[in-house]
Amino acid sequence: MADLTQGRAIRADYIALTQRRRLYSGLLLTVFVLMMIAAFDILESRNAGGFLDGLSQLPDFPIGLISEAWEKADRLPGHFLTFLPSLLETVNIAAASTIFGALAGVMLALLSTRGLARWPRMIPLFRRAMDILRAIPEIVIALVLIFVLGGGPVPAMIAIALHTAGALGKLFSEVAENADLKPVDGLSSVGAGWFQQMWFGVLPQVAPNFLSYAMMRFEINIRASAILGFVGAGGIGYDLRNAMTWGQGRFDQAAAIFLLLFATIVIVDQLSSHYRNKLSHAEH
Amino acid sequence: MTDVAHPDLRLQAERLFTRKRMISFGLPAMVLAYLIYIFGAFDVAGLAQRARLDNARIILSDSWSYKTHVTMDARSGNIAVAIEGEVKGAYLAGTAPGWVALDGQAAEVDLGRGQTAMIRDGAIRITLPEGEVIEARPMRQGVEATLPPLDPARVNQTDQRLVVYLDGARLTVTRTKIELFRYFLGWEMFWFSLDSRFHGMTFGELAQAAVGGELPAMARDFWNNRVWRHGDVVWALGETVLMAFFGTLGAALISLPLAFLSARNFTPAWAVRFGLRRVFDFVRGVDALIWTIVLARAFGPGPMTGALAILITDSGSFGKMFSEALENTDKKQVEGIRSTGANAVQRYRFGVIPQVMPVLLSQVLYYFESNTRSATVIGAIVGGGIGLFLTQAINTQKDWEQVAYYIVLIVLMVMAMDSASGWIRRKLIRGG
């Protein structure tokens, strides 16, 4: 009899608990929906064109672009050749900045990982430095550097490399935290310096993970380098902006650039995911 | 038996070592070769000539200091004082800061560090700390000047124009005007612009006024500061966060049902799955830049265009990630729910969603955080949010203190989003 009442009490408690949880989720959902509606309302009110008007015009540009590219399809191969050098520049910016960013990221990561750091007291300093590097959008550094260094690939490369150093540094340090410290101890017992300990004790363990993160970053950096080109840092983004400002009649060029950019991004994504799979399989 | 296997094993080991050695030397060598190629392709050597070090000096000094101009128009002889030489920073006619003593068409200017200047009768006379005197007068045919022997790096003189770099100040004389700059540390008019009556008050005076019930007026003057536009800047920051918020969560809402349709264990129809996956790939492959351009043609410039660009690009990424997460769910929970007689919707709601929710939410939060940064960049292209303010300030090439201000705000905003999303993620993982 006592068991039964106890059971009832538990049941009542449980139902009350679920009801309260449902109420909370329902409230949260309502707040969320209201926030989305309010956000959309504000965004639309501050936009030049309204949403519904824009929606009806949305297909106009792609259709115009495709039909114009179709009419002048014979010119497309020529355009591909014309824009190939700037595409190469965009890819080069991404690759060089990934290399420099990854090198700096490795240093920052090792210097800010507990157990590995050269100066353990400086760990918070290097961590904050990485936070700041990650927080600064590339465009900020790129625009300032363009003012100093003039247009061209170098400002974009430096800007993306700095951001990459911060982003990769954080991921690298998460990997390095899980590295086995025994090789490091062994190396230090035979008198190896810090650099030797890292080079022979830590890097061989973490290299596959580091490489796979760096490749993922390369994918992201190609997109970033195209965008920076659009705001004036050279490469295919710059050509795209010019093609867009010429407008109707020159859309075949824009179409060619769109296709090149799309193809590059898809190819790099595929290649990198292929090699990343290989790396993670080789590891196990 | 071992004798036969032994050389074979040895050979294998040697081959492995050779390969590893090749990789560990070959990879750095390739990277080095590539970087040498980049050095040539990017014309790094020519950069030294193209680099504008004077621009770098302008940025470095202007981002944390400002200058007040004292200008005499040679034709009318009128003297005007203006912060940064801007209309918005101009002192009313006949008024001036304490270090300028105006007297009709004459002025005595204290340039600091023992340097004084006297503008009178259409000419300027500057006395340096050691008693040397610079005299200059704009004439119709050019600039007439007598200079003491000065470090040549500090003087730039032609027939038409004289520039003398003083200690913390600068003199420019052309045919049409005499212009004195004096540099001050800090961001000018950051709290109150000149049209506010709180401008120039000391901290004590401000505190007194605040206690005396003038706090609302002070807040209003600060918020509506004409030079720094704090109110508009805060709005722009909010707009950027809103772009990221709406784009990311909108993408999550759209791609969740689509992810069910493209997950192997929920949609048996191969064609639907394959088609949807290709759509996700396409949407991801067409970069945010291209989506931004396409959308800007239809919706015009503004933050909504940027938010929609983020929404479309991320729908592709979310669709792919969500469907992968759904394919990794445990079937047993769904079976359990099914055994109670639940229908399809209930099975998804109680059998699948609780399993994937923590993964999905943490991915969405991660994207939200990184999209605040993207929204800044996209805002610069579509003309919305803080990105627009930043590009405008950089393009005018003189408001470097404002550029520095925006950069600080952007970094703080992104770091705040970063720690907020990290906090929520930790809560979710612990709670889930």
PDB file of N, CA, C and O in Angstrom, chain B residues 52-90:
ATOM      1  N   ARG B  52      54.082  52.566 -49.212  1.00  0.00           N
ATOM      2  CA  ARG B  52      54.042  53.984 -48.863  1.00  0.00           C
ATOM      3  C   ARG B  52      54.268  54.085 -47.360  1.00  0.00           C
ATOM      4  O   ARG B  52      53.338  53.998 -46.583  1.00  0.00           O
ATOM      5  N   LEU B  53      55.550  54.270 -47.003  1.00  0.00           N
ATOM      6  CA  LEU B  53      55.854  54.309 -45.577  1.00  0.00           C
ATOM      7  C   LEU B  53      55.261  55.550 -44.917  1.00  0.00           C
ATOM      8  O   LEU B  53      54.936  55.539 -43.739  1.00  0.00           O
ATOM      9  N   ASP B  54      55.135  56.634 -45.715  1.00  0.00           N
ATOM     10  CA  ASP B  54      54.517  57.833 -45.135  1.00  0.00           C
ATOM     11  C   ASP B  54      53.076  57.535 -44.744  1.00  0.00           C
ATOM     12  O   ASP B  54      52.579  58.019 -43.734  1.00  0.00           O
ATOM     13  N   ASN B  55      52.389  56.684 -45.553  1.00  0.00           N
ATOM     14  CA  ASN B  55      51.026  56.289 -45.190  1.00  0.00           C
ATOM     15  C   ASN B  55      51.008  55.503 -43.891  1.00  0.00           C
ATOM     16  O   ASN B  55      50.129  55.688 -43.051  1.00  0.00           O
ATOM     17  N   ALA B  56      52.015  54.626 -43.745  1.00  0.00           N
ATOM     18  CA  ALA B  56      52.088  53.855 -42.507  1.00  0.00           C
ATOM     19  C   ALA B  56      52.250  54.790 -41.325  1.00  0.00           C
ATOM     20  O   ALA B  56      51.636  54.610 -40.274  1.00  0.00           O
ATOM     21  N   ARG B  57      53.100  55.836 -41.521  1.00  0.00           N
ATOM     22  CA  ARG B  57      53.312  56.777 -40.419  1.00  0.00           C
ATOM     23  C   ARG B  57      52.009  57.516 -40.112  1.00  0.00           C
ATOM     24  O   ARG B  57      51.670  57.743 -38.945  1.00  0.00           O
ATOM     25  N   ILE B  58      51.262  57.863 -41.152  1.00  0.00           N
ATOM     26  CA  ILE B  58      49.977  58.553 -40.932  1.00  0.00           C
ATOM     27  C   ILE B  58      49.051  57.677 -40.099  1.00  0.00           C
ATOM     28  O   ILE B  58      48.466  58.120 -39.114  1.00  0.00           O
ATOM     29  N   ILE B  59      48.962  56.389 -40.479  1.00  0.00           N
ATOM     30  CA  ILE B  59      48.064  55.500 -39.736  1.00  0.00           C
ATOM     31  C   ILE B  59      48.498  55.415 -38.283  1.00  0.00           C
ATOM     32  O   ILE B  59      47.696  55.551 -37.363  1.00  0.00           O
ATOM     33  N   LEU B  60      49.809  55.192 -38.096  1.00  0.00           N
ATOM     34  CA  LEU B  60      50.290  54.984 -36.734  1.00  0.00           C
ATOM     35  C   LEU B  60      50.045  56.205 -35.866  1.00  0.00           C
ATOM     36  O   LEU B  60      49.650  56.076 -34.713  1.00  0.00           O
ATOM     37  N   SER B  61      50.285  57.401 -36.422  1.00  0.00           N
ATOM     38  CA  SER B  61      50.118  58.573 -35.558  1.00  0.00           C
ATOM     39  C   SER B  61      48.651  58.978 -35.461  1.00  0.00           C
ATOM     40  O   SER B  61      48.183  59.358 -34.396  1.00  0.00           O
ATOM     41  N   ASP B  62      47.918  58.857 -36.569  1.00  0.00           N
ATOM     42  CA  ASP B  62      46.534  59.338 -36.559  1.00  0.00           C
ATOM     43  C   ASP B  62      45.594  58.445 -35.769  1.00  0.00           C
ATOM     44  O   ASP B  62      44.544  58.900 -35.343  1.00  0.00           O
ATOM     45  N   SER B  63      45.958  57.167 -35.605  1.00  0.00           N
ATOM     46  CA  SER B  63      44.991  56.292 -34.946  1.00  0.00           C
ATOM     47  C   SER B  63      44.957  56.532 -33.442  1.00  0.00           C
ATOM     48  O   SER B  63      44.014  56.115 -32.794  1.00  0.00           O
ATOM     49  N   TRP B  64      45.948  57.174 -32.893  1.00  0.00           N
ATOM     50  CA  TRP B  64      45.858  57.458 -31.460  1.00  0.00           C
ATOM     51  C   TRP B  64      46.120  58.922 -31.122  1.00  0.00           C
ATOM     52  O   TRP B  64      46.286  59.279 -29.985  1.00  0.00           O
ATOM     53  N   SER B  65      46.148  59.767 -32.138  1.00  0.00           N
ATOM     54  CA  SER B  65      46.290  61.191 -31.828  1.00  0.00           C
ATOM     55  C   SER B  65      45.463  61.989 -32.835  1.00  0.00           C
ATOM     56  O   SER B  65      44.986  61.440 -33.818  1.00  0.00           O
ATOM     57  N   TYR B  66      45.278  63.232 -32.564  1.00  0.00           N
ATOM     58  CA  TYR B  66      44.536  64.056 -33.505  1.00  0.00           C
ATOM     59  C   TYR B  66      45.211  65.405 -33.610  1.00  0.00           C
ATOM     60  O   TYR B  66      46.068  65.755 -32.799  1.00  0.00           O
ATOM     61  N   LYS B  67      44.838  66.156 -34.628  1.00  0.00           N
ATOM     62  CA  LYS B  67      45.455  67.459 -34.790  1.00  0.00           C
ATOM     63  C   LYS B  67      44.383  68.529 -34.903  1.00  0.00           C
ATOM     64  O   LYS B  67      43.287  68.275 -35.387  1.00  0.00           O
ATOM     65  N   THR B  68      44.731  69.666 -34.384  1.00  0.00           N
ATOM     66  CA  THR B  68      43.837  70.812 -34.505  1.00  0.00           C
ATOM     67  C   THR B  68      44.468  71.788 -35.484  1.00  0.00           C
ATOM     68  O   THR B  68      45.651  72.100 -35.377  1.00  0.00           O
ATOM     69  N   HIS B  69      43.699  72.243 -36.446  1.00  0.00           N
ATOM     70  CA  HIS B  69      44.215  73.121 -37.489  1.00  0.00           C
ATOM     71  C   HIS B  69      43.921  74.568 -37.117  1.00  0.00           C
ATOM     72  O   HIS B  69      42.808  74.884 -36.731  1.00  0.00           O
ATOM     73  N   VAL B  70      44.916  75.420 -37.270  1.00  0.00           N
ATOM     74  CA  VAL B  70      44.676  76.861 -37.221  1.00  0.00           C
ATOM     75  C   VAL B  70      45.011  77.364 -38.608  1.00  0.00           C
ATOM     76  O   VAL B  70      46.156  77.260 -39.057  1.00  0.00           O
ATOM     77  N   THR B  71      44.005  77.867 -39.320  1.00  0.00           N
ATOM     78  CA  THR B  71      44.187  78.199 -40.725  1.00  0.00           C
ATOM     79  C   THR B  71      43.894  79.665 -40.976  1.00  0.00           C
ATOM     80  O   THR B  71      42.876  80.185 -40.532  1.00  0.00           O
ATOM     81  N   MET B  72      44.818  80.319 -41.694  1.00  0.00           N
ATOM     82  CA  MET B  72      44.544  81.687 -42.120  1.00  0.00           C
ATOM     83  C   MET B  72      44.377  81.708 -43.623  1.00  0.00           C
ATOM     84  O   MET B  72      45.238  81.232 -44.361  1.00  0.00           O
ATOM     85  N   ASP B  73      43.252  82.199 -44.070  1.00  0.00           N
ATOM     86  CA  ASP B  73      43.003  82.313 -45.498  1.00  0.00           C
ATOM     87  C   ASP B  73      43.720  83.557 -46.003  1.00  0.00           C
ATOM     88  O   ASP B  73      43.478  84.668 -45.516  1.00  0.00           O
ATOM     89  N   ALA B  74      44.622  83.407 -46.979  1.00  0.00           N
ATOM     90  CA  ALA B  74      45.459  84.531 -47.396  1.00  0.00           C
ATOM     91  C   ALA B  74      44.641  85.644 -48.054  1.00  0.00           C
ATOM     92  O   ALA B  74      44.991  86.809 -47.977  1.00  0.00           O
ATOM     93  N   ARG B  75      43.543  85.273 -48.713  1.00  0.00           N
ATOM     94  CA  ARG B  75      42.774  86.295 -49.432  1.00  0.00           C
ATOM     95  C   ARG B  75      41.998  87.175 -48.455  1.00  0.00           C
ATOM     96  O   ARG B  75      42.083  88.383 -48.490  1.00  0.00           O
ATOM     97  N   SER B  76      41.247  86.520 -47.550  1.00  0.00           N
ATOM     98  CA  SER B  76      40.409  87.315 -46.640  1.00  0.00           C
ATOM     99  C   SER B  76      41.143  87.677 -45.357  1.00  0.00           C
ATOM    100  O   SER B  76      40.763  88.626 -44.675  1.00  0.00           O
ATOM    101  N   GLY B  77      42.185  86.934 -45.026  1.00  0.00           N
ATOM    102  CA  GLY B  77      42.887  87.184 -43.774  1.00  0.00           C
ATOM    103  C   GLY B  77      42.190  86.636 -42.561  1.00  0.00           C
ATOM    104  O   GLY B  77      42.641  86.816 -41.433  1.00  0.00           O
ATOM    105  N   ASN B  78      41.072  85.919 -42.752  1.00  0.00           N
ATOM    106  CA  ASN B  78      40.342  85.364 -41.617  1.00  0.00           C
ATOM    107  C   ASN B  78      41.054  84.124 -41.067  1.00  0.00           C
ATOM    108  O   ASN B  78      41.642  83.354 -41.812  1.00  0.00           O
ATOM    109  N   ILE B  79      40.956  83.963 -39.747  1.00  0.00           N
ATOM    110  CA  ILE B  79      41.592  82.821 -39.097  1.00  0.00           C
ATOM    111  C   ILE B  79      40.507  81.901 -38.557  1.00  0.00           C
ATOM    112  O   ILE B  79      39.566  82.360 -37.910  1.00  0.00           O
ATOM    113  N   ALA B  80      40.627  80.600 -38.884  1.00  0.00           N
ATOM    114  CA  ALA B  80      39.649  79.624 -38.410  1.00  0.00           C
ATOM    115  C   ALA B  80      40.373  78.527 -37.648  1.00  0.00           C
ATOM    116  O   ALA B  80      41.494  78.175 -37.981  1.00  0.00           O
ATOM    117  N   VAL B  81      39.715  78.009 -36.608  1.00  0.00           N
ATOM    118  CA  VAL B  81      40.275  76.901 -35.846  1.00  0.00           C
ATOM    119  C   VAL B  81      39.318  75.721 -35.961  1.00  0.00           C
ATOM    120  O   VAL B  81      38.108  75.878 -35.758  1.00  0.00           O
ATOM    121  N   ALA B  82      39.865  74.564 -36.341  1.00  0.00           N
ATOM    122  CA  ALA B  82      38.992  73.402 -36.500  1.00  0.00           C
ATOM    123  C   ALA B  82      39.759  72.147 -36.138  1.00  0.00           C
ATOM    124  O   ALA B  82      40.920  71.995 -36.489  1.00  0.00           O
ATOM    125  N   ILE B  83      39.073  71.237 -35.424  1.00  0.00           N
ATOM    126  CA  ILE B  83      39.679  69.950 -35.093  1.00  0.00           C
ATOM    127  C   ILE B  83      39.674  69.085 -36.335  1.00  0.00           C
ATOM    128  O   ILE B  83      38.641  68.928 -36.982  1.00  0.00           O
ATOM    129  N   GLU B  84      40.836  68.562 -36.694  1.00  0.00           N
ATOM    130  CA  GLU B  84      41.031  67.754 -37.903  1.00  0.00           C
ATOM    131  C   GLU B  84      40.626  68.527 -39.161  1.00  0.00           C
ATOM    132  O   GLU B  84      40.421  67.926 -40.210  1.00  0.00           O
ATOM    133  N   GLY B  85      40.485  69.858 -39.047  1.00  0.00           N
ATOM    134  CA  GLY B  85      40.130  70.645 -40.210  1.00  0.00           C
ATOM    135  C   GLY B  85      38.757  70.352 -40.772  1.00  0.00           C
ATOM    136  O   GLY B  85      38.461  70.666 -41.921  1.00  0.00           O
ATOM    137  N   GLU B  86      37.901  69.726 -39.948  1.00  0.00           N
ATOM    138  CA  GLU B  86      36.592  69.341 -40.457  1.00  0.00           C
ATOM    139  C   GLU B  86      35.537  70.378 -40.091  1.00  0.00           C
ATOM    140  O   GLU B  86      35.653  71.061 -39.081  1.00  0.00           O
ATOM    141  N   VAL B  87      34.519  70.429 -40.915  1.00  0.00           N
ATOM    142  CA  VAL B  87      33.423  71.347 -40.628  1.00  0.00           C
ATOM    143  C   VAL B  87      32.777  70.995 -39.289  1.00  0.00           C
ATOM    144  O   VAL B  87      32.459  71.848 -38.477  1.00  0.00           O
ATOM    145  N   LYS B  88      32.640  69.664 -39.080  1.00  0.00           N
ATOM    146  CA  LYS B  88      31.991  69.222 -37.850  1.00  0.00           C
ATOM    147  C   LYS B  88      32.817  69.536 -36.609  1.00  0.00           C
ATOM    148  O   LYS B  88      32.297  69.570 -35.500  1.00  0.00           O
ATOM    149  N   GLY B  89      34.136  69.742 -36.813  1.00  0.00           N
ATOM    150  CA  GLY B  89      34.999  70.005 -35.672  1.00  0.00           C
ATOM    151  C   GLY B  89      35.394  71.469 -35.576  1.00  0.00           C
ATOM    152  O   GLY B  89      36.302  71.819 -34.823  1.00  0.00           O
ATOM    153  N   ALA B  90      34.719  72.346 -36.339  1.00  0.00           N
ATOM    154  CA  ALA B  90      35.140  73.751 -36.378  1.00  0.00           C
ATOM    155  C   ALA B  90      34.668  74.503 -35.132  1.00  0.00           C
ATOM    156  O   ALA B  90      33.532  74.335 -34.697  1.00  0.00           O
TER     157      ALA B  90
END
